[in-house]
mmCIF file of C-alpha atoms and ligand atoms in Angstrom:
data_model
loop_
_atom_site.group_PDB
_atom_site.id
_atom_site.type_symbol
_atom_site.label_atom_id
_atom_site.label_comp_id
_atom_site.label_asym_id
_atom_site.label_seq_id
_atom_site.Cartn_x
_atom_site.Cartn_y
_atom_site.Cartn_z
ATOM 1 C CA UNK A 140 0.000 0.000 0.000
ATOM 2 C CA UNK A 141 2.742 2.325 0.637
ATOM 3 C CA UNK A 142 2.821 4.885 -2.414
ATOM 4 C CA UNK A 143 -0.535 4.727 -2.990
ATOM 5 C CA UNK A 144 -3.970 6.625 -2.184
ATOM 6 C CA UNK A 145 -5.493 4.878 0.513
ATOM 7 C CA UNK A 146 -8.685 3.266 -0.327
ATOM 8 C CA UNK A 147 -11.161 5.061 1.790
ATOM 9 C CA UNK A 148 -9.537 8.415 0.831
ATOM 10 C CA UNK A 149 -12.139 8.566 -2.356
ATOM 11 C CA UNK A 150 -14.813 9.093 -0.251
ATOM 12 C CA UNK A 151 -13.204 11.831 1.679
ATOM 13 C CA UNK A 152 -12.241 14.517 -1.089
ATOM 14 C CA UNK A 153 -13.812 17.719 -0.455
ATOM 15 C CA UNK A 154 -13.102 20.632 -2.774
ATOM 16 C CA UNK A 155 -11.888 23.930 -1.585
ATOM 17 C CA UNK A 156 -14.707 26.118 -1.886
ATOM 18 C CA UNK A 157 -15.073 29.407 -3.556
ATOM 19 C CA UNK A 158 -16.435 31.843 -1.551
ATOM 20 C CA UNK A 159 -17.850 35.352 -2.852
ATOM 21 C CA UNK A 160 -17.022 37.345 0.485
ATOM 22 C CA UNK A 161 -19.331 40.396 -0.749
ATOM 23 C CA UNK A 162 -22.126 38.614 -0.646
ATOM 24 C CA UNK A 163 -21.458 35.543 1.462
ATOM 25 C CA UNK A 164 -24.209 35.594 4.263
ATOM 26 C CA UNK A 165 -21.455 35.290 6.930
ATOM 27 C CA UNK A 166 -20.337 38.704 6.119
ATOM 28 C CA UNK A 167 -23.932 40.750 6.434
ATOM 29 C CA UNK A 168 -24.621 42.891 8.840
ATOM 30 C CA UNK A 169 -27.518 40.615 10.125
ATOM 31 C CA UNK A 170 -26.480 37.229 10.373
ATOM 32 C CA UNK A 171 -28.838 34.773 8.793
ATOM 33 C CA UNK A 172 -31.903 33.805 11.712
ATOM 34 C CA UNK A 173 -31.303 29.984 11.339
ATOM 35 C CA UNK A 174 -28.133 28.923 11.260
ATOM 36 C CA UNK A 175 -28.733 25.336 10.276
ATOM 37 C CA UNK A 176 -29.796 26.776 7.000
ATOM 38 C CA UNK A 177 -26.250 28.542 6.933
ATOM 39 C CA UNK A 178 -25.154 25.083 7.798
ATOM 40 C CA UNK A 179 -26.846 22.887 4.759
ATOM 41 C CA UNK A 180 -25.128 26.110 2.569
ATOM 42 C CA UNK A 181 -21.731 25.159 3.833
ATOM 43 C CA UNK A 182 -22.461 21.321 4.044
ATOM 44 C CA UNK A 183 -21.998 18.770 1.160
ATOM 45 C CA UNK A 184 -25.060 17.575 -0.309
ATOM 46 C CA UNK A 185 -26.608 13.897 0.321
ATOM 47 C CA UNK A 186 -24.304 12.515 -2.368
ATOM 48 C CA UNK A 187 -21.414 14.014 -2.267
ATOM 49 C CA UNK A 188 -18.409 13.138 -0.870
ATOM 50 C CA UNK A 189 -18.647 13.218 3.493
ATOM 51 C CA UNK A 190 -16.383 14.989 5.373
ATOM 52 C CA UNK A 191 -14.148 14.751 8.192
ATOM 53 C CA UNK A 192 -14.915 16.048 11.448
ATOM 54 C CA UNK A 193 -13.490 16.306 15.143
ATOM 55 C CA UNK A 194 -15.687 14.791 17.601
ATOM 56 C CA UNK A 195 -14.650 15.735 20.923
ATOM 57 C CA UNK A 196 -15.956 13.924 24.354
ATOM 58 C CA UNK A 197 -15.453 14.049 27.484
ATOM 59 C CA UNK A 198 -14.072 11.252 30.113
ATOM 60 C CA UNK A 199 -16.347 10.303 32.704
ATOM 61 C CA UNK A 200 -12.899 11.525 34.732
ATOM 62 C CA UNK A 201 -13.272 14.882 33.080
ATOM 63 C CA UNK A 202 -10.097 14.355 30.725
ATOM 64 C CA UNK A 203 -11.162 15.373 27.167
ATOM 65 C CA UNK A 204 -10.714 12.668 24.182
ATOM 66 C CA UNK A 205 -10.801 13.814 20.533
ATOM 67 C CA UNK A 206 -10.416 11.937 17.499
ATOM 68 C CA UNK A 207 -11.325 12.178 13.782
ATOM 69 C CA UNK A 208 -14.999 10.739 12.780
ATOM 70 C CA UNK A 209 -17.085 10.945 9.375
ATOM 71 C CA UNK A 210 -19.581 13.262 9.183
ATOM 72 C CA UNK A 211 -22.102 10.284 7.883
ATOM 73 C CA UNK A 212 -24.823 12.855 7.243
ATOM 74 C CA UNK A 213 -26.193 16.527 8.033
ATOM 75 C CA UNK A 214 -30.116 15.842 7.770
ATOM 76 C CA UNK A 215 -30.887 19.627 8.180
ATOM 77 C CA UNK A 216 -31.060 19.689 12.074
ATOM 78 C CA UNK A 217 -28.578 16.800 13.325
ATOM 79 C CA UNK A 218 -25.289 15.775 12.564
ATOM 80 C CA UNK A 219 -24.297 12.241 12.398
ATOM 81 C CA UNK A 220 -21.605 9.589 12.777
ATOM 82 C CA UNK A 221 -20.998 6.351 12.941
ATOM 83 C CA UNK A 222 -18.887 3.840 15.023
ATOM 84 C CA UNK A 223 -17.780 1.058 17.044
ATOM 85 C CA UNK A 224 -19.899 0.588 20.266
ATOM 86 C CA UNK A 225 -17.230 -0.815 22.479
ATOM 87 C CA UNK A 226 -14.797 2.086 21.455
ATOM 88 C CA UNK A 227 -13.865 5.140 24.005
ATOM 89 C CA UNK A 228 -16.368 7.705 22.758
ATOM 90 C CA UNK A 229 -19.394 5.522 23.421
ATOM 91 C CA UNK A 230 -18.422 4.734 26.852
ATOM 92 C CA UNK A 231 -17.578 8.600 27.167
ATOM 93 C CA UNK A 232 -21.057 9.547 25.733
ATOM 94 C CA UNK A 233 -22.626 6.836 28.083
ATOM 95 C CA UNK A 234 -21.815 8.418 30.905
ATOM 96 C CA UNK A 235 -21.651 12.333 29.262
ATOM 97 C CA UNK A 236 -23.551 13.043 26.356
ATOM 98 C CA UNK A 237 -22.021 16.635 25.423
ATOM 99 C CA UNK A 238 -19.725 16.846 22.239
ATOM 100 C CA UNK A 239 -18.427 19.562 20.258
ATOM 101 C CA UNK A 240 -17.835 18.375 16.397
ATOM 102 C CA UNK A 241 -15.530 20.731 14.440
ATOM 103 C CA UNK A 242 -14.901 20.619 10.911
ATOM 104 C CA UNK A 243 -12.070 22.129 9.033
ATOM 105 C CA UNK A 244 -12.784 23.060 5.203
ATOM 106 C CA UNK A 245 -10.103 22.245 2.572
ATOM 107 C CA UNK A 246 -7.751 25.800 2.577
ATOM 108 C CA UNK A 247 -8.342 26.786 5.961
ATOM 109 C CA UNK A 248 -11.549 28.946 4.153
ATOM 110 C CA UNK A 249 -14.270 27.686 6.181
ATOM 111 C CA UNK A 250 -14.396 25.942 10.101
ATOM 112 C CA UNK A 251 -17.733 25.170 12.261
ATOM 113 C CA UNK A 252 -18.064 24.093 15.764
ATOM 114 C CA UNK A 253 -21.250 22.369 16.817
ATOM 115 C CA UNK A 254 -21.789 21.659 20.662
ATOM 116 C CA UNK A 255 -24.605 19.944 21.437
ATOM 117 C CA UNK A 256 -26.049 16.474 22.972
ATOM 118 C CA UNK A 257 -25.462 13.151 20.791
ATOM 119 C CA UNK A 258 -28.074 10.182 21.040
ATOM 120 C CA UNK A 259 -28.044 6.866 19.695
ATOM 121 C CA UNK A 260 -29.713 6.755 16.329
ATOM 122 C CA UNK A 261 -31.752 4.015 15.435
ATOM 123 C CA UNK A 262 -30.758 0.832 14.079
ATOM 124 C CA UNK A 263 -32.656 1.423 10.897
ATOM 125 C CA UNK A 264 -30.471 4.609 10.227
ATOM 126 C CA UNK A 265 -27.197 3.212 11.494
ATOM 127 C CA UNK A 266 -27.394 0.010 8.764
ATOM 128 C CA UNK A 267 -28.342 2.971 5.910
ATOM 129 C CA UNK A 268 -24.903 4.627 7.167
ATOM 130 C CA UNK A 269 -23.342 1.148 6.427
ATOM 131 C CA UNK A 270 -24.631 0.593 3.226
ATOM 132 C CA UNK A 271 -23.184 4.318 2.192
ATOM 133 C CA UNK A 272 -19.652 3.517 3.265
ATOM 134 C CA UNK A 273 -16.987 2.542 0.743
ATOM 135 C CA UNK A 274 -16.365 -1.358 0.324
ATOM 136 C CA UNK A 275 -12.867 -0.782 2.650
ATOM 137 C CA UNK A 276 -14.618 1.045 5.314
ATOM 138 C CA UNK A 277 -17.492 -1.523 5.335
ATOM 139 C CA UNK A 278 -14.790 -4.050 5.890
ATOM 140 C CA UNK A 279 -12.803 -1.795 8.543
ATOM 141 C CA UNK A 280 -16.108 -1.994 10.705
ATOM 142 C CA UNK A 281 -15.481 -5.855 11.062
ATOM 143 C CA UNK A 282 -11.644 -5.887 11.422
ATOM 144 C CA UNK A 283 -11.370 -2.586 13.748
ATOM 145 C CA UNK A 284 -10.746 -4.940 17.299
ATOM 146 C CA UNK A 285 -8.022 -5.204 19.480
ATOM 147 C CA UNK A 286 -7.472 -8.651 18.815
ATOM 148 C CA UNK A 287 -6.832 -7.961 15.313
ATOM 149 C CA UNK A 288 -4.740 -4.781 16.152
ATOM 150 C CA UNK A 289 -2.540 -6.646 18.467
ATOM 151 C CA UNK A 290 -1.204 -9.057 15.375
ATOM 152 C CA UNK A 291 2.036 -8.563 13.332
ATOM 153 C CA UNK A 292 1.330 -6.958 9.940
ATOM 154 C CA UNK A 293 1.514 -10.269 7.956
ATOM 155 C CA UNK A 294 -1.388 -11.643 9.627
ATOM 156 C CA UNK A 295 -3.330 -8.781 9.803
ATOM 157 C CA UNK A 296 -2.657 -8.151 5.231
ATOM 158 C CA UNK A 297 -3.709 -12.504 5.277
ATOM 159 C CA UNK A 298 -6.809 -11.741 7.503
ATOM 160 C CA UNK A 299 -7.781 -8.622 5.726
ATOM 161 C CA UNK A 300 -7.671 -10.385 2.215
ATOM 162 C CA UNK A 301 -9.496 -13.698 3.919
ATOM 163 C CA UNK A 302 -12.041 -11.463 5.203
ATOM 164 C CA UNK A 303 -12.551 -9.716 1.755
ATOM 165 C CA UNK A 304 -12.670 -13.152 -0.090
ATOM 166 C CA UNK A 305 -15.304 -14.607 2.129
ATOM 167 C CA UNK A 306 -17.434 -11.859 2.950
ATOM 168 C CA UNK A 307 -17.578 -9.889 -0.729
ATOM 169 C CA UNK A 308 -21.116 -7.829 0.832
ATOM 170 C CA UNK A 309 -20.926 -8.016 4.885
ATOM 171 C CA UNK A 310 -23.963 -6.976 6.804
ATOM 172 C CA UNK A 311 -23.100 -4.294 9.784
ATOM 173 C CA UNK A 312 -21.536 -6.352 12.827
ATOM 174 C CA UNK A 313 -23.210 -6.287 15.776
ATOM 175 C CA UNK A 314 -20.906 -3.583 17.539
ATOM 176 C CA UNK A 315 -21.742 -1.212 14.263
ATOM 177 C CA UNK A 316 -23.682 1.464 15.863
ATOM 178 C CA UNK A 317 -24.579 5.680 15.035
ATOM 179 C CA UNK A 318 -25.098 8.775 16.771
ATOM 180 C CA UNK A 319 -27.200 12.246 16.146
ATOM 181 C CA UNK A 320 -25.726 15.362 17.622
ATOM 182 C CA UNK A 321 -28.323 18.264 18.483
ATOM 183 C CA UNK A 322 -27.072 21.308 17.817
ATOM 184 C CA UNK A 323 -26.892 23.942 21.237
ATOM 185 C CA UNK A 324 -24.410 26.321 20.401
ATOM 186 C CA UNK A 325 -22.788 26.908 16.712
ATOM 187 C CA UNK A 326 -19.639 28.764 15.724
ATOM 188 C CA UNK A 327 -19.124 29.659 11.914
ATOM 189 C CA UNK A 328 -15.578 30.690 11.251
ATOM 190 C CA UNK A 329 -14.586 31.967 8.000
ATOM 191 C CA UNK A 330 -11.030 33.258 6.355
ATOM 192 C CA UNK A 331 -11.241 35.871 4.150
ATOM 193 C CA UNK A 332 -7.713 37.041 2.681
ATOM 194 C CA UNK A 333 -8.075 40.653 2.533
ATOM 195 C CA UNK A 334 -10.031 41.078 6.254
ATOM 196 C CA UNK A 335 -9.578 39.492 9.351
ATOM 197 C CA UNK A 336 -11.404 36.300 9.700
ATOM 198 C CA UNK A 337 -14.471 36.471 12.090
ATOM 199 C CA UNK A 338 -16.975 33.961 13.885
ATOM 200 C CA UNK A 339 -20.613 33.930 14.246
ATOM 201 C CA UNK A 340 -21.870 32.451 17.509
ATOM 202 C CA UNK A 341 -25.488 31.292 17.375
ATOM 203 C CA UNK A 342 -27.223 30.276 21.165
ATOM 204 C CA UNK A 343 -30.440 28.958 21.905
ATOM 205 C CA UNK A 344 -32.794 32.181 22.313
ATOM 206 C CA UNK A 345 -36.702 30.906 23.321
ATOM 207 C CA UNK A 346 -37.611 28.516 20.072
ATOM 208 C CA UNK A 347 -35.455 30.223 18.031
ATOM 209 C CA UNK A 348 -31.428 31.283 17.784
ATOM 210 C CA UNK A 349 -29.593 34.711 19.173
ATOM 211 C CA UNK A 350 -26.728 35.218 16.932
ATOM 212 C CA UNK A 351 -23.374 37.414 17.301
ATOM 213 C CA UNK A 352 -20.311 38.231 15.493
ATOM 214 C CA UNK A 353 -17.088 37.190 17.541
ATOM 215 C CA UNK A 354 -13.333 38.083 16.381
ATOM 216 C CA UNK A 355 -11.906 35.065 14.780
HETATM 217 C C1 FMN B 1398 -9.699 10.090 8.261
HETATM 218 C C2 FMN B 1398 -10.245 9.310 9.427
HETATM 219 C C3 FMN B 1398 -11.585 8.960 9.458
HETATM 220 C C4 FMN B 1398 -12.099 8.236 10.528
HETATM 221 N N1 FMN B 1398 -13.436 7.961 10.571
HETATM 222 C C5 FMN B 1398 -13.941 7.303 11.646
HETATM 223 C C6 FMN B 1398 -15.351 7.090 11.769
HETATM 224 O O1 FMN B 1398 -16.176 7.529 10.944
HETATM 225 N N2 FMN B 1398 -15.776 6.398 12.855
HETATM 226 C C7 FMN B 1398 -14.914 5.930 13.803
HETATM 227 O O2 FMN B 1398 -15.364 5.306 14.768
HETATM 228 N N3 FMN B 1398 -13.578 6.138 13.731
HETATM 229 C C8 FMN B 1398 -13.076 6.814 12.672
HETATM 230 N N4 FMN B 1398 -11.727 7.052 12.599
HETATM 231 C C9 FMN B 1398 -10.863 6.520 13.661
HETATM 232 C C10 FMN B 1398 -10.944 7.467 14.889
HETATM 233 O O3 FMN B 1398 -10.191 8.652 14.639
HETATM 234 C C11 FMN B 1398 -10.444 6.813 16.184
HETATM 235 O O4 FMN B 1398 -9.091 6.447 16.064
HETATM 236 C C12 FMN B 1398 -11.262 5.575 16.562
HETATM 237 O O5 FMN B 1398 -12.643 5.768 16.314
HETATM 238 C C13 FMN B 1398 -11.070 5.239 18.051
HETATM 239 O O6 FMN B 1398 -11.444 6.365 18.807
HETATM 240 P P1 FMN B 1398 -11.756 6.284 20.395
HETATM 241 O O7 FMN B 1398 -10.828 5.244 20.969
HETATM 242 O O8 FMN B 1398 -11.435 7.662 20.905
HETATM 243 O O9 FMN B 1398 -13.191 5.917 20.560
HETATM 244 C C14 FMN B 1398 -11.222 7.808 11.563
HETATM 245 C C15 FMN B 1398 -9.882 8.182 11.529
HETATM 246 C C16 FMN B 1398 -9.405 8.927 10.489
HETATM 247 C C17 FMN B 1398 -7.939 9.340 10.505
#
């Protein structure tokens, strides 16, 4: 493999996006009311490729944990990802449900911070999440343990191709399990190359959103 893209690396190329700072909504002097709205602006579309997020918990010790997820889908008002129920996260979110999830646009144009509460999604919508993800991640799912990391190399290339060679179309193992994050606070960040870069901060203001413009 060395040399070459990874597999799963398809799936995960985002283009840097041109932004028209005069009339990007980021820069009016009323930020937009909703900001999910500015959110499915920003966001890839259903089909295009995901992107790649921070999810940050916190240790039932208080130590924070952060690691790289999938963004597996924006649906308009949640954010979603996918993972492996015995990992560190779950038993994080077990016992603390709070996250922040920050995503980093290609050329540093374009960051959001969601903090919010995440909640087990459904079954049904975790096994749609499967079906979306790439043939290697699919297979990752499975092979993901400690058992299997704890191997040399050798055995762990045999197992992988085994694996493959047996189980062309796997079903989502039992440990395969997904998450919806609830917005509660949202921080839009955006570069701009001629002006400093600035934030908007939207909180929770009765049903709706209070929104202000923070220094970057
Ligand atoms: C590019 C990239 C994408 C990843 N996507 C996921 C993912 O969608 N779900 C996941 O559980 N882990 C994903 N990982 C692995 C996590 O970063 C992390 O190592 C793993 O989930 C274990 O985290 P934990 O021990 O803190 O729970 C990804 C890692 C990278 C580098």
């Amino acid at each position: 493999m060395s040399g070459t893209a990874h597999p799963a690396s398809a799936s995960m190329s985002v283009e840097v996006p041109v932004i028209d700072h005069a009339t990007d909504p980021v820069h009016a002097a009323e930020p937009p009311a909703d900001p999910a709205a500015l959110a499915a602006g920003w966001l890839p579309g259903p089909d295009a490729d995901r992107m790649l997020m921070t999810l940050s918990t916190v240790s039932p010790e208080g130590v924070p944990h952060a690691r790289t997820v999938m963004l597996s889908d924006f649906d308009g008002v949640r954010f979603s990802f996918h993972t492996d129920a015995s990992s560190r996260k779950v038993a994080d979110l077990a016992v603390n449900p709070r996250v922040a999830l920050t995503i980093l646009w290609p050329g540093f144009t374009r960051q959001l911070v969601v903090e919010g509460l995440a909640t087990r999604a459904s079954d049904t919508a975790a096994a749609r999440a499967y079906a979306r993800r790439s043939p290697y991640l699919r297979q990752l799912a499975w092979m993901n343990t400690d058992e299997v990391a704890g191997r040399p190399l050798a055995q762990r290339e045999e197992g992988w191709a085994r694996f493959a060679a047996e189980h062309p179309d796997p079903e989502p193992p039992a440990g395969w399990v997904g998450f919806t994050v609830a917005p509660e606070r949202w921080l839009f960040w955006v570069s701009h190359p001629g002006a400093p870069s600035r934030r908007i901060e939207y909180t929770r203001s009765g049903a709706g959103w209070s929104a202000r413009p923070l220094p970057g």
